[in-house]
GROMACS .gro file of C-alpha atoms in nm:
model
  382
    1MET     CA    1   0.498   0.297   1.963
    2ALA     CA    2   0.762   0.180   2.215
    3LEU     CA    3   1.108   0.196   2.084
    4GLY     CA    4   1.286  -0.071   2.280
    5PHE     CA    5   1.499  -0.269   2.039
    6TYR     CA    6   1.466   0.002   1.774
    7ASP     CA    7   1.617   0.284   1.982
    8PHE     CA    8   1.931   0.382   1.802
    9SER     CA    9   2.006   0.686   2.018
   10ASN     CA   10   2.319   0.704   2.240
   11GLY     CA   11   2.499   0.435   2.033
   12ARG     CA   12   2.243   0.163   2.075
   13GLY     CA   13   2.298   0.031   1.728
   14GLN     CA   14   2.426  -0.321   1.787
   15ARG     CA   15   2.168  -0.602   1.752
   16SER     CA   16   2.147  -0.959   1.632
   17SER     CA   17   1.897  -1.055   1.368
   18THR     CA   18   1.839  -1.310   1.093
   19PHE     CA   19   1.570  -1.418   0.851
   20GLN     CA   20   1.363  -1.730   0.821
   21PHE     CA   21   1.211  -1.870   0.495
   22GLU     CA   22   0.959  -2.145   0.583
   23ARG     CA   23   0.819  -2.366   0.306
   24ARG     CA   24   0.455  -2.469   0.323
   25GLU     CA   25   0.251  -2.717   0.116
   26GLY     CA   26   0.008  -2.524  -0.109
   27SER     CA   27  -0.316  -2.694  -0.016
   28SER     CA   28  -0.276  -2.805   0.345
   29LEU     CA   29  -0.016  -2.542   0.447
   30ARG     CA   30   0.180  -2.828   0.611
   31PRO     CA   31   0.533  -2.713   0.705
   32LEU     CA   32   0.798  -2.853   0.461
   33GLY     CA   33   1.111  -2.722   0.625
   34LEU     CA   34   1.318  -2.419   0.575
   35LEU     CA   35   1.462  -2.260   0.255
   36HIS     CA   36   1.809  -2.108   0.257
   37PRO     CA   37   1.840  -1.840  -0.011
   38ILE     CA   38   2.188  -1.732  -0.122
   39TRP     CA   39   2.281  -1.381  -0.013
   40GLY     CA   40   1.948  -1.335   0.157
   41GLY     CA   41   1.697  -1.161  -0.079
   42ASN     CA   42   1.502  -0.833  -0.143
   43LEU     CA   43   1.152  -0.759  -0.033
   44ASN     CA   44   0.950  -0.470  -0.177
   45HIS     CA   45   0.626  -0.318  -0.076
   46SER     CA   46   0.480  -0.049  -0.302
   47PRO     CA   47   0.117   0.046  -0.364
   48GLY     CA   48   0.210   0.177  -0.715
   49ARG     CA   49   0.285  -0.179  -0.835
   50SER     CA   50   0.029  -0.430  -0.979
   51ILE     CA   51   0.130  -0.673  -0.698
   52MET     CA   52   0.207  -0.452  -0.394
   53ARG     CA   53   0.448  -0.688  -0.208
   54THR     CA   54   0.714  -0.893  -0.385
   55LEU     CA   55   1.012  -1.091  -0.298
   56SER     CA   56   1.315  -1.205  -0.489
   57PHE     CA   57   1.622  -1.431  -0.410
   58GLU     CA   58   1.844  -1.698  -0.546
   59VAL     CA   59   1.867  -2.076  -0.429
   60GLY     CA   60   2.131  -2.335  -0.510
   61GLU     CA   61   2.060  -2.650  -0.724
   62THR     CA   62   2.014  -2.885  -0.429
   63GLU     CA   63   1.730  -2.687  -0.265
   64SER     CA   64   1.591  -2.581  -0.598
   65ALA     CA   65   1.538  -2.950  -0.683
   66GLU     CA   66   1.331  -2.998  -0.360
   67VAL     CA   67   1.088  -2.705  -0.410
   68ASN     CA   68   0.761  -2.734  -0.597
   69PHE     CA   69   0.757  -2.382  -0.752
   70VAL     CA   70   0.398  -2.435  -0.879
   71SER     CA   71   0.211  -2.513  -0.550
   72GLU     CA   72   0.438  -2.425  -0.248
   73ARG     CA   73   0.400  -2.115  -0.044
   74LEU     CA   74   0.661  -1.928   0.154
   75TYR     CA   75   0.627  -1.763   0.489
   76VAL     CA   76   0.900  -1.505   0.553
   77SER     CA   77   0.996  -1.371   0.904
   78MET     CA   78   1.266  -1.170   1.063
   79LEU     CA   79   1.407  -1.311   1.395
   80ILE     CA   80   1.524  -1.058   1.658
   81ASN     CA   81   1.636  -1.170   1.991
   82ASP     CA   82   1.433  -1.497   1.953
   83GLU     CA   83   1.118  -1.301   1.856
   84VAL     CA   84   0.959  -1.380   1.533
   85HIS     CA   85   0.834  -1.089   1.317
   86PRO     CA   86   0.640  -1.200   1.008
   87LEU     CA   87   0.710  -1.009   0.677
   88GLY     CA   88   0.438  -1.173   0.455
   89ARG     CA   89   0.330  -1.487   0.279
   90PHE     CA   90   0.420  -1.557  -0.073
   91LEU     CA   91   0.354  -1.759  -0.392
   92TYR     CA   92   0.613  -1.833  -0.653
   93ALA     CA   93   0.566  -1.616  -0.971
   94ASP     CA   94   0.872  -1.723  -1.163
   95ALA     CA   95   1.181  -1.945  -1.121
   96THR     CA   96   1.466  -1.917  -1.377
   97GLN     CA   97   1.757  -2.155  -1.369
   98GLN     CA   98   2.097  -2.040  -1.477
   99ASP     CA   99   2.397  -2.270  -1.536
  100PHE     CA  100   2.756  -2.160  -1.464
  101ALA     CA  101   3.092  -2.322  -1.446
  102ASP     CA  102   3.249  -2.382  -1.104
  103GLU     CA  103   3.609  -2.261  -1.138
  104GLU     CA  104   3.732  -2.483  -0.851
  105THR     CA  105   3.583  -2.809  -0.973
  106GLY     CA  106   3.537  -2.741  -1.344
  107SER     CA  107   3.183  -2.886  -1.312
  108VAL     CA  108   2.859  -2.711  -1.427
  109ARG     CA  109   2.637  -2.588  -1.145
  110SER     CA  110   2.324  -2.392  -1.136
  111LEU     CA  111   2.139  -2.116  -0.950
  112THR     CA  112   1.763  -2.055  -0.960
  113SER     CA  113   1.642  -1.695  -0.949
  114CYS     CA  114   1.300  -1.677  -0.781
  115GLN     CA  115   1.040  -1.407  -0.808
  116LEU     CA  116   0.751  -1.435  -0.556
  117SER     CA  117   0.430  -1.238  -0.516
  118ASP     CA  118   0.206  -1.192  -0.204
  119TYR     CA  119  -0.144  -1.332  -0.199
  120MET     CA  120  -0.277  -1.056  -0.424
  121ALA     CA  121  -0.166  -1.303  -0.705
  122ILE     CA  122  -0.468  -1.521  -0.580
  123VAL     CA  123  -0.702  -1.225  -0.630
  124ASP     CA  124  -0.552  -1.122  -0.964
  125THR     CA  125  -0.738  -1.376  -1.166
  126GLN     CA  126  -1.011  -1.331  -1.426
  127LEU     CA  127  -1.391  -1.323  -1.340
  128GLU     CA  128  -1.555  -1.645  -1.467
  129THR     CA  129  -1.889  -1.458  -1.491
  130SER     CA  130  -1.997  -1.096  -1.489
  131PHE     CA  131  -2.004  -0.910  -1.157
  132THR     CA  132  -2.289  -0.664  -1.102
  133CYS     CA  133  -2.363  -0.432  -0.808
  134VAL     CA  134  -2.686  -0.247  -0.771
  135LEU     CA  135  -2.685  -0.005  -0.486
  136GLU     CA  136  -2.489  -0.257  -0.287
  137PRO     CA  137  -2.286  -0.151   0.019
  138ALA     CA  138  -1.911  -0.131  -0.069
  139ARG     CA  139  -1.813  -0.368   0.209
  140ASP     CA  140  -2.066  -0.630   0.103
  141ALA     CA  141  -1.962  -0.602  -0.262
  142ILE     CA  142  -1.598  -0.682  -0.173
  143VAL     CA  143  -1.697  -0.973   0.048
  144ARG     CA  144  -1.897  -1.115  -0.244
  145LEU     CA  145  -1.618  -1.052  -0.490
  146LEU     CA  146  -1.364  -1.238  -0.279
  147ASP     CA  147  -1.601  -1.521  -0.176
  148GLY     CA  148  -1.449  -1.869  -0.236
  149LEU     CA  149  -1.083  -1.738  -0.255
  150ASP     CA  150  -0.822  -1.877  -0.022
  151VAL     CA  151  -0.757  -1.539   0.148
  152GLU     CA  152  -0.823  -1.391   0.481
  153VAL     CA  153  -0.968  -1.036   0.470
  154LEU     CA  154  -1.033  -0.756   0.722
  155ILE     CA  155  -1.273  -0.488   0.572
  156GLU     CA  156  -1.371  -0.173   0.744
  157ASP     CA  157  -1.731  -0.048   0.697
  158SER     CA  158  -1.807   0.211   0.434
  159PRO     CA  159  -2.126   0.424   0.398
  160GLN     CA  160  -2.084   0.416   0.014
  161LEU     CA  161  -2.317   0.220  -0.222
  162ILE     CA  162  -2.185   0.057  -0.540
  163SER     CA  163  -2.376   0.052  -0.874
  164ASN     CA  164  -2.155  -0.088  -1.152
  165SER     CA  165  -2.096  -0.398  -1.374
  166TRP     CA  166  -1.785  -0.577  -1.490
  167MET     CA  167  -1.763  -0.828  -1.774
  168ALA     CA  168  -1.641  -1.186  -1.742
  169GLY     CA  169  -1.264  -1.196  -1.805
  170THR     CA  170  -1.204  -0.874  -1.604
  171SER     CA  171  -0.931  -0.905  -1.350
  172ARG     CA  172  -1.086  -0.952  -1.008
  173LYS     CA  173  -0.806  -0.737  -0.864
  174ALA     CA  174  -0.906  -0.452  -1.092
  175VAL     CA  175  -1.275  -0.493  -0.977
  176LEU     CA  176  -1.155  -0.485  -0.615
  177GLU     CA  177  -0.956  -0.163  -0.677
  178ALA     CA  178  -1.249   0.006  -0.842
  179ILE     CA  179  -1.489  -0.084  -0.562
  180ALA     CA  180  -1.227   0.033  -0.309
  181GLU     CA  181  -1.190   0.368  -0.474
  182LEU     CA  182  -1.567   0.413  -0.488
  183GLY     CA  183  -1.603   0.302  -0.131
  184GLY     CA  184  -1.349   0.553   0.002
  185TYR     CA  185  -1.082   0.287   0.077
  186LEU     CA  186  -0.715   0.308   0.046
  187ALA     CA  187  -0.561   0.055  -0.199
  188PRO     CA  188  -0.610  -0.286  -0.039
  189TRP     CA  189  -0.292  -0.470   0.056
  190PHE     CA  190  -0.179  -0.791   0.234
  191ASP     CA  191  -0.008  -0.710   0.557
  192ASN     CA  192   0.282  -0.879   0.732
  193ASN     CA  193   0.060  -1.161   0.855
  194GLY     CA  194  -0.076  -1.240   0.505
  195VAL     CA  195  -0.421  -1.088   0.580
  196MET     CA  196  -0.573  -0.850   0.319
  197GLN     CA  197  -0.647  -0.511   0.479
  198VAL     CA  198  -0.918  -0.297   0.327
  199LYS     CA  199  -0.908   0.034   0.524
  200GLN     CA  200  -1.099   0.358   0.493
  201GLN     CA  201  -0.897   0.660   0.404
  202PHE     CA  202  -0.769   0.866   0.692
  203ASP     CA  203  -0.596   1.195   0.741
  204PRO     CA  204  -0.228   1.118   0.838
  205ALA     CA  205  -0.189   1.460   0.989
  206PHE     CA  206  -0.399   1.360   1.289
  207GLY     CA  207  -0.303   1.133   1.574
  208VAL     CA  208   0.026   0.997   1.702
  209ALA     CA  209   0.259   0.876   1.429
  210ASP     CA  210   0.339   0.507   1.390
  211PHE     CA  211   0.707   0.587   1.376
  212ASP     CA  212   0.917   0.876   1.501
  213PHE     CA  213   1.232   0.873   1.300
  214ASP     CA  214   1.358   1.170   1.495
  215GLN     CA  215   1.328   0.989   1.828
  216GLN     CA  216   1.469   0.658   1.706
  217GLN     CA  217   1.761   0.830   1.534
  218SER     CA  218   1.767   0.538   1.279
  219VAL     CA  219   1.788   0.732   0.950
  220PHE     CA  220   2.133   0.712   0.759
  221GLU     CA  221   2.209   1.087   0.713
  222ASP     CA  222   2.356   1.054   0.367
  223SER     CA  223   2.065   0.851   0.237
  224VAL     CA  224   1.794   1.121   0.217
  225THR     CA  225   1.671   1.224  -0.136
  226ARG     CA  226   1.392   1.479  -0.195
  227SER     CA  227   1.161   1.551  -0.491
  228ASP     CA  228   0.917   1.837  -0.542
  229SER     CA  229   0.633   1.859  -0.802
  230THR     CA  230   0.486   2.192  -0.689
  231ILE     CA  231   0.513   2.342  -1.040
  232TYR     CA  232   0.252   2.106  -1.184
  233ALA     CA  233   0.060   1.930  -0.905
  234PRO     CA  234  -0.316   1.998  -0.896
  235ASN     CA  235  -0.463   2.174  -0.596
  236ARG     CA  236  -0.831   2.081  -0.647
  237ILE     CA  237  -0.978   1.745  -0.730
  238VAL     CA  238  -1.319   1.763  -0.900
  239VAL     CA  239  -1.519   1.439  -0.914
  240VAL     CA  240  -1.808   1.414  -1.150
  241SER     CA  241  -2.040   1.117  -1.193
  242ASN     CA  242  -2.078   0.970  -1.543
  243GLY     CA  243  -2.340   0.714  -1.441
  244GLY     CA  244  -2.691   0.684  -1.567
  245ASN     CA  245  -2.824   0.912  -1.291
  246THR     CA  246  -2.584   1.203  -1.308
  247TYR     CA  247  -2.816   1.454  -1.136
  248GLY     CA  248  -2.935   1.456  -0.774
  249GLY     CA  249  -2.844   1.160  -0.561
  250SER     CA  250  -2.849   1.112  -0.194
  251SER     CA  251  -2.748   1.384   0.038
  252SER     CA  252  -2.535   1.394   0.345
  253GLU     CA  253  -2.454   1.638   0.621
  254LYS     CA  254  -2.150   1.736   0.438
  255ASN     CA  255  -2.317   1.746   0.102
  256PRO     CA  256  -2.680   1.862   0.114
  257VAL     CA  257  -2.880   1.819  -0.206
  258ASP     CA  258  -3.163   2.054  -0.297
  259PRO     CA  259  -3.465   1.830  -0.367
  260ILE     CA  260  -3.613   2.079  -0.616
  261ASP     CA  261  -3.300   2.147  -0.824
  262PRO     CA  262  -3.034   1.886  -0.727
  263GLY     CA  263  -2.792   1.994  -0.992
  264PRO     CA  264  -2.508   1.767  -1.134
  265MET     CA  265  -2.376   1.495  -0.914
  266MET     CA  266  -2.031   1.622  -0.839
  267ALA     CA  267  -1.800   1.731  -0.552
  268PHE     CA  268  -1.451   1.866  -0.498
  269CYS     CA  269  -1.163   1.873  -0.251
  270ASP     CA  270  -0.888   2.131  -0.211
  271VAL     CA  271  -0.548   2.056  -0.067
  272PRO     CA  272  -0.493   2.233   0.276
  273SER     CA  273  -0.400   2.594   0.252
  274THR     CA  274  -0.082   2.500   0.443
  275ALA     CA  275   0.037   2.317   0.126
  276PRO     CA  276   0.280   2.521  -0.097
  277HIS     CA  277   0.063   2.474  -0.409
  278SER     CA  278  -0.272   2.552  -0.232
  279VAL     CA  279  -0.523   2.789  -0.401
  280MET     CA  280  -0.431   3.040  -0.130
  281ASN     CA  281  -0.059   3.025  -0.187
  282LEU     CA  282  -0.066   2.981  -0.558
  283GLY     CA  283  -0.334   3.239  -0.628
  284PHE     CA  284  -0.540   3.034  -0.865
  285VAL     CA  285  -0.713   2.699  -0.898
  286ARG     CA  286  -0.520   2.413  -1.079
  287PRO     CA  287  -0.796   2.145  -1.101
  288GLU     CA  288  -0.791   1.780  -1.198
  289ILE     CA  289  -1.125   1.651  -1.323
  290VAL     CA  290  -1.211   1.286  -1.255
  291GLU     CA  291  -1.514   1.092  -1.384
  292ILE     CA  292  -1.665   0.803  -1.186
  293GLN     CA  293  -1.990   0.602  -1.180
  294ALA     CA  294  -2.120   0.739  -0.851
  295THR     CA  295  -2.449   0.664  -0.675
  296SER     CA  296  -2.445   0.989  -0.459
  297VAL     CA  297  -2.279   1.314  -0.412
  298ALA     CA  298  -2.146   1.179  -0.081
  299GLN     CA  299  -1.965   0.912  -0.290
  300CYS     CA  300  -1.821   1.169  -0.524
  301GLN     CA  301  -1.695   1.359  -0.211
  302ALA     CA  302  -1.537   1.044  -0.066
  303VAL     CA  303  -1.341   0.977  -0.389
  304ALA     CA  304  -1.240   1.342  -0.413
  305ASP     CA  305  -1.110   1.340  -0.049
  306LEU     CA  306  -0.914   1.002  -0.128
  307MET     CA  307  -0.752   1.146  -0.431
  308CYS     CA  308  -0.675   1.468  -0.253
  309LEU     CA  309  -0.485   1.254   0.006
  310THR     CA  310  -0.304   1.031  -0.236
  311GLN     CA  311  -0.251   1.220  -0.568
  312THR     CA  312  -0.201   1.590  -0.485
  313VAL     CA  313   0.115   1.566  -0.263
  314VAL     CA  314   0.414   1.755  -0.405
  315GLU     CA  315   0.681   1.674  -0.143
  316ASP     CA  316   0.841   1.324  -0.139
  317ILE     CA  317   1.128   1.185   0.044
  318GLU     CA  318   1.328   0.859   0.014
  319LEU     CA  319   1.559   0.761   0.298
  320SER     CA  320   1.721   0.454   0.446
  321THR     CA  321   1.717   0.319   0.801
  322ALA     CA  322   1.824  -0.001   0.979
  323LEU     CA  323   1.586  -0.294   0.922
  324ASP     CA  324   1.262  -0.264   1.099
  325PRO     CA  325   0.990  -0.541   1.050
  326ARG     CA  326   0.715  -0.340   1.208
  327HIS     CA  327   0.650  -0.135   0.902
  328ASP     CA  328   0.357  -0.260   0.701
  329GLY     CA  329   0.110  -0.052   0.490
  330TRP     CA  330   0.015   0.315   0.493
  331ASN     CA  331   0.210   0.389   0.814
  332THR     CA  332   0.253   0.742   0.944
  333VAL     CA  333   0.597   0.874   1.011
  334ASP     CA  334   0.737   1.193   1.187
  335PHE     CA  335   1.069   1.302   1.039
  336GLN     CA  336   1.249   1.636   1.070
  337GLU     CA  337   0.945   1.765   1.276
  338LYS     CA  338   0.707   1.705   0.984
  339ARG     CA  339   0.439   1.438   0.934
  340TRP     CA  340   0.473   1.193   0.645
  341LEU     CA  341   0.270   0.903   0.498
  342GLU     CA  342   0.474   0.599   0.410
  343THR     CA  343   0.380   0.495   0.061
  344GLY     CA  344   0.627   0.210   0.017
  345TRP     CA  345   0.947   0.041   0.144
  346SER     CA  346   1.216  -0.229   0.055
  347MET     CA  347   1.436  -0.443   0.266
  348GLN     CA  348   1.755  -0.628   0.215
  349LEU     CA  349   1.686  -0.961   0.380
  350ALA     CA  350   2.040  -1.005   0.529
  351ALA     CA  351   2.195  -0.920   0.867
  352GLY     CA  352   2.317  -0.560   0.850
  353GLY     CA  353   2.101  -0.478   0.547
  354GLU     CA  354   1.927  -0.154   0.506
  355MET     CA  355   1.555  -0.057   0.464
  356ARG     CA  356   1.458   0.200   0.206
  357HIS     CA  357   1.141   0.414   0.276
  358SER     CA  358   0.927   0.622   0.036
  359LEU     CA  359   0.749   0.898   0.218
  360GLN     CA  360   0.495   1.166   0.105
  361ARG     CA  361   0.433   1.493   0.294
  362SER     CA  362   0.111   1.509   0.493
  363TYR     CA  363   0.009   1.882   0.531
  364PRO     CA  364  -0.176   1.990   0.850
  365PRO     CA  365  -0.536   2.081   0.803
  366SER     CA  366  -0.633   2.453   0.757
  367PRO     CA  367  -0.944   2.619   0.901
  368GLU     CA  368  -1.082   2.695   0.548
  369VAL     CA  369  -1.346   2.487   0.390
  370LEU     CA  370  -1.157   2.243   0.173
  371SER     CA  371  -1.445   2.055   0.012
  372GLY     CA  372  -1.788   2.110  -0.126
  373VAL     CA  373  -2.042   2.049  -0.395
  374VAL     CA  374  -2.133   2.183  -0.737
  375ASP     CA  375  -2.214   2.546  -0.661
  376GLN     CA  376  -1.875   2.594  -0.503
  377VAL     CA  377  -1.698   2.415  -0.778
  378LEU     CA  378  -1.856   2.624  -1.049
  379ALA     CA  379  -1.793   2.941  -0.855
  380GLY     CA  380  -1.419   2.855  -0.845
  381GLY     CA  381  -1.394   2.814  -0.474
  382ALA     CA  382  -1.549   2.811  -0.138
   0.00000   0.00000   0.00000
């Protein structure tokens, strides 16, 4: 990724930027003018939250009276050298008015504290009827689940089939997340352009990183904090099907199934041997057993691989940089000559603000076999 404006080496740290909050009518998306929050605002993007991207700020009483907090939408962008960089599209989730005394005039004035959610709030509604999948491709199931919602979606293909059922009243977002996990997808999110991204898992250790913090030299040196959970993190994920057909299932090149004695429908994934808590380095297996309703051994393997990527990491870093609107979801980062997966970030929406990043270590792959099926699981290793 070209540095250009984001190259902070050799003292290239001066730049001019501001933020734009554009009001839009709810149904027609007709522009309604600009909003001017007091003291900017705070934007957070975190896969660990029920709504991944949220926004908060305060507005004065004059503008507050003009805003329809029920139906309006807000498009947020960062303006850099006359270039517009979108940061998301939002709905109001809460607006709380607080009165205070103006010391200069002695009159009572008010501020409205606003909390906004990205378009996942549209998805996070209850199912009106039950939702059932019978050997349905994961991508097709997601398309059908979101049909009729006012959201734009980009979904990658998945080889996995879904067989499950959810009752009326279940959160559509919960169903989406369940199908995504079974389909081998990362947690879906709405990107900077307001489009839902449903992407297959990937190994962040491969390829060129989206951001090279070492080259950019944008990290504030005194902002880095580290955490390590080596003592208790699992080094093997074992996924077992609890569905009606818990034996046999379809085979794949990676997971052959014996047609005579298929055995239990299960698979496992080990963390790379380069990880400090790997089976090789620790000397024993520290497993975590997960039950899912799978349709094949290959699906068990996909879930095991996904959880191995997202839930077995023991090294985490948080650090601050200058504001950079190019960050989105699940970006890869090089920092201190190591590869990291960005799991979240937050921004102060004000000129001169800082951006906080949450990174988890991505261990390079090892030559050993790191995944397999039931015989290897029961034997305690590959």
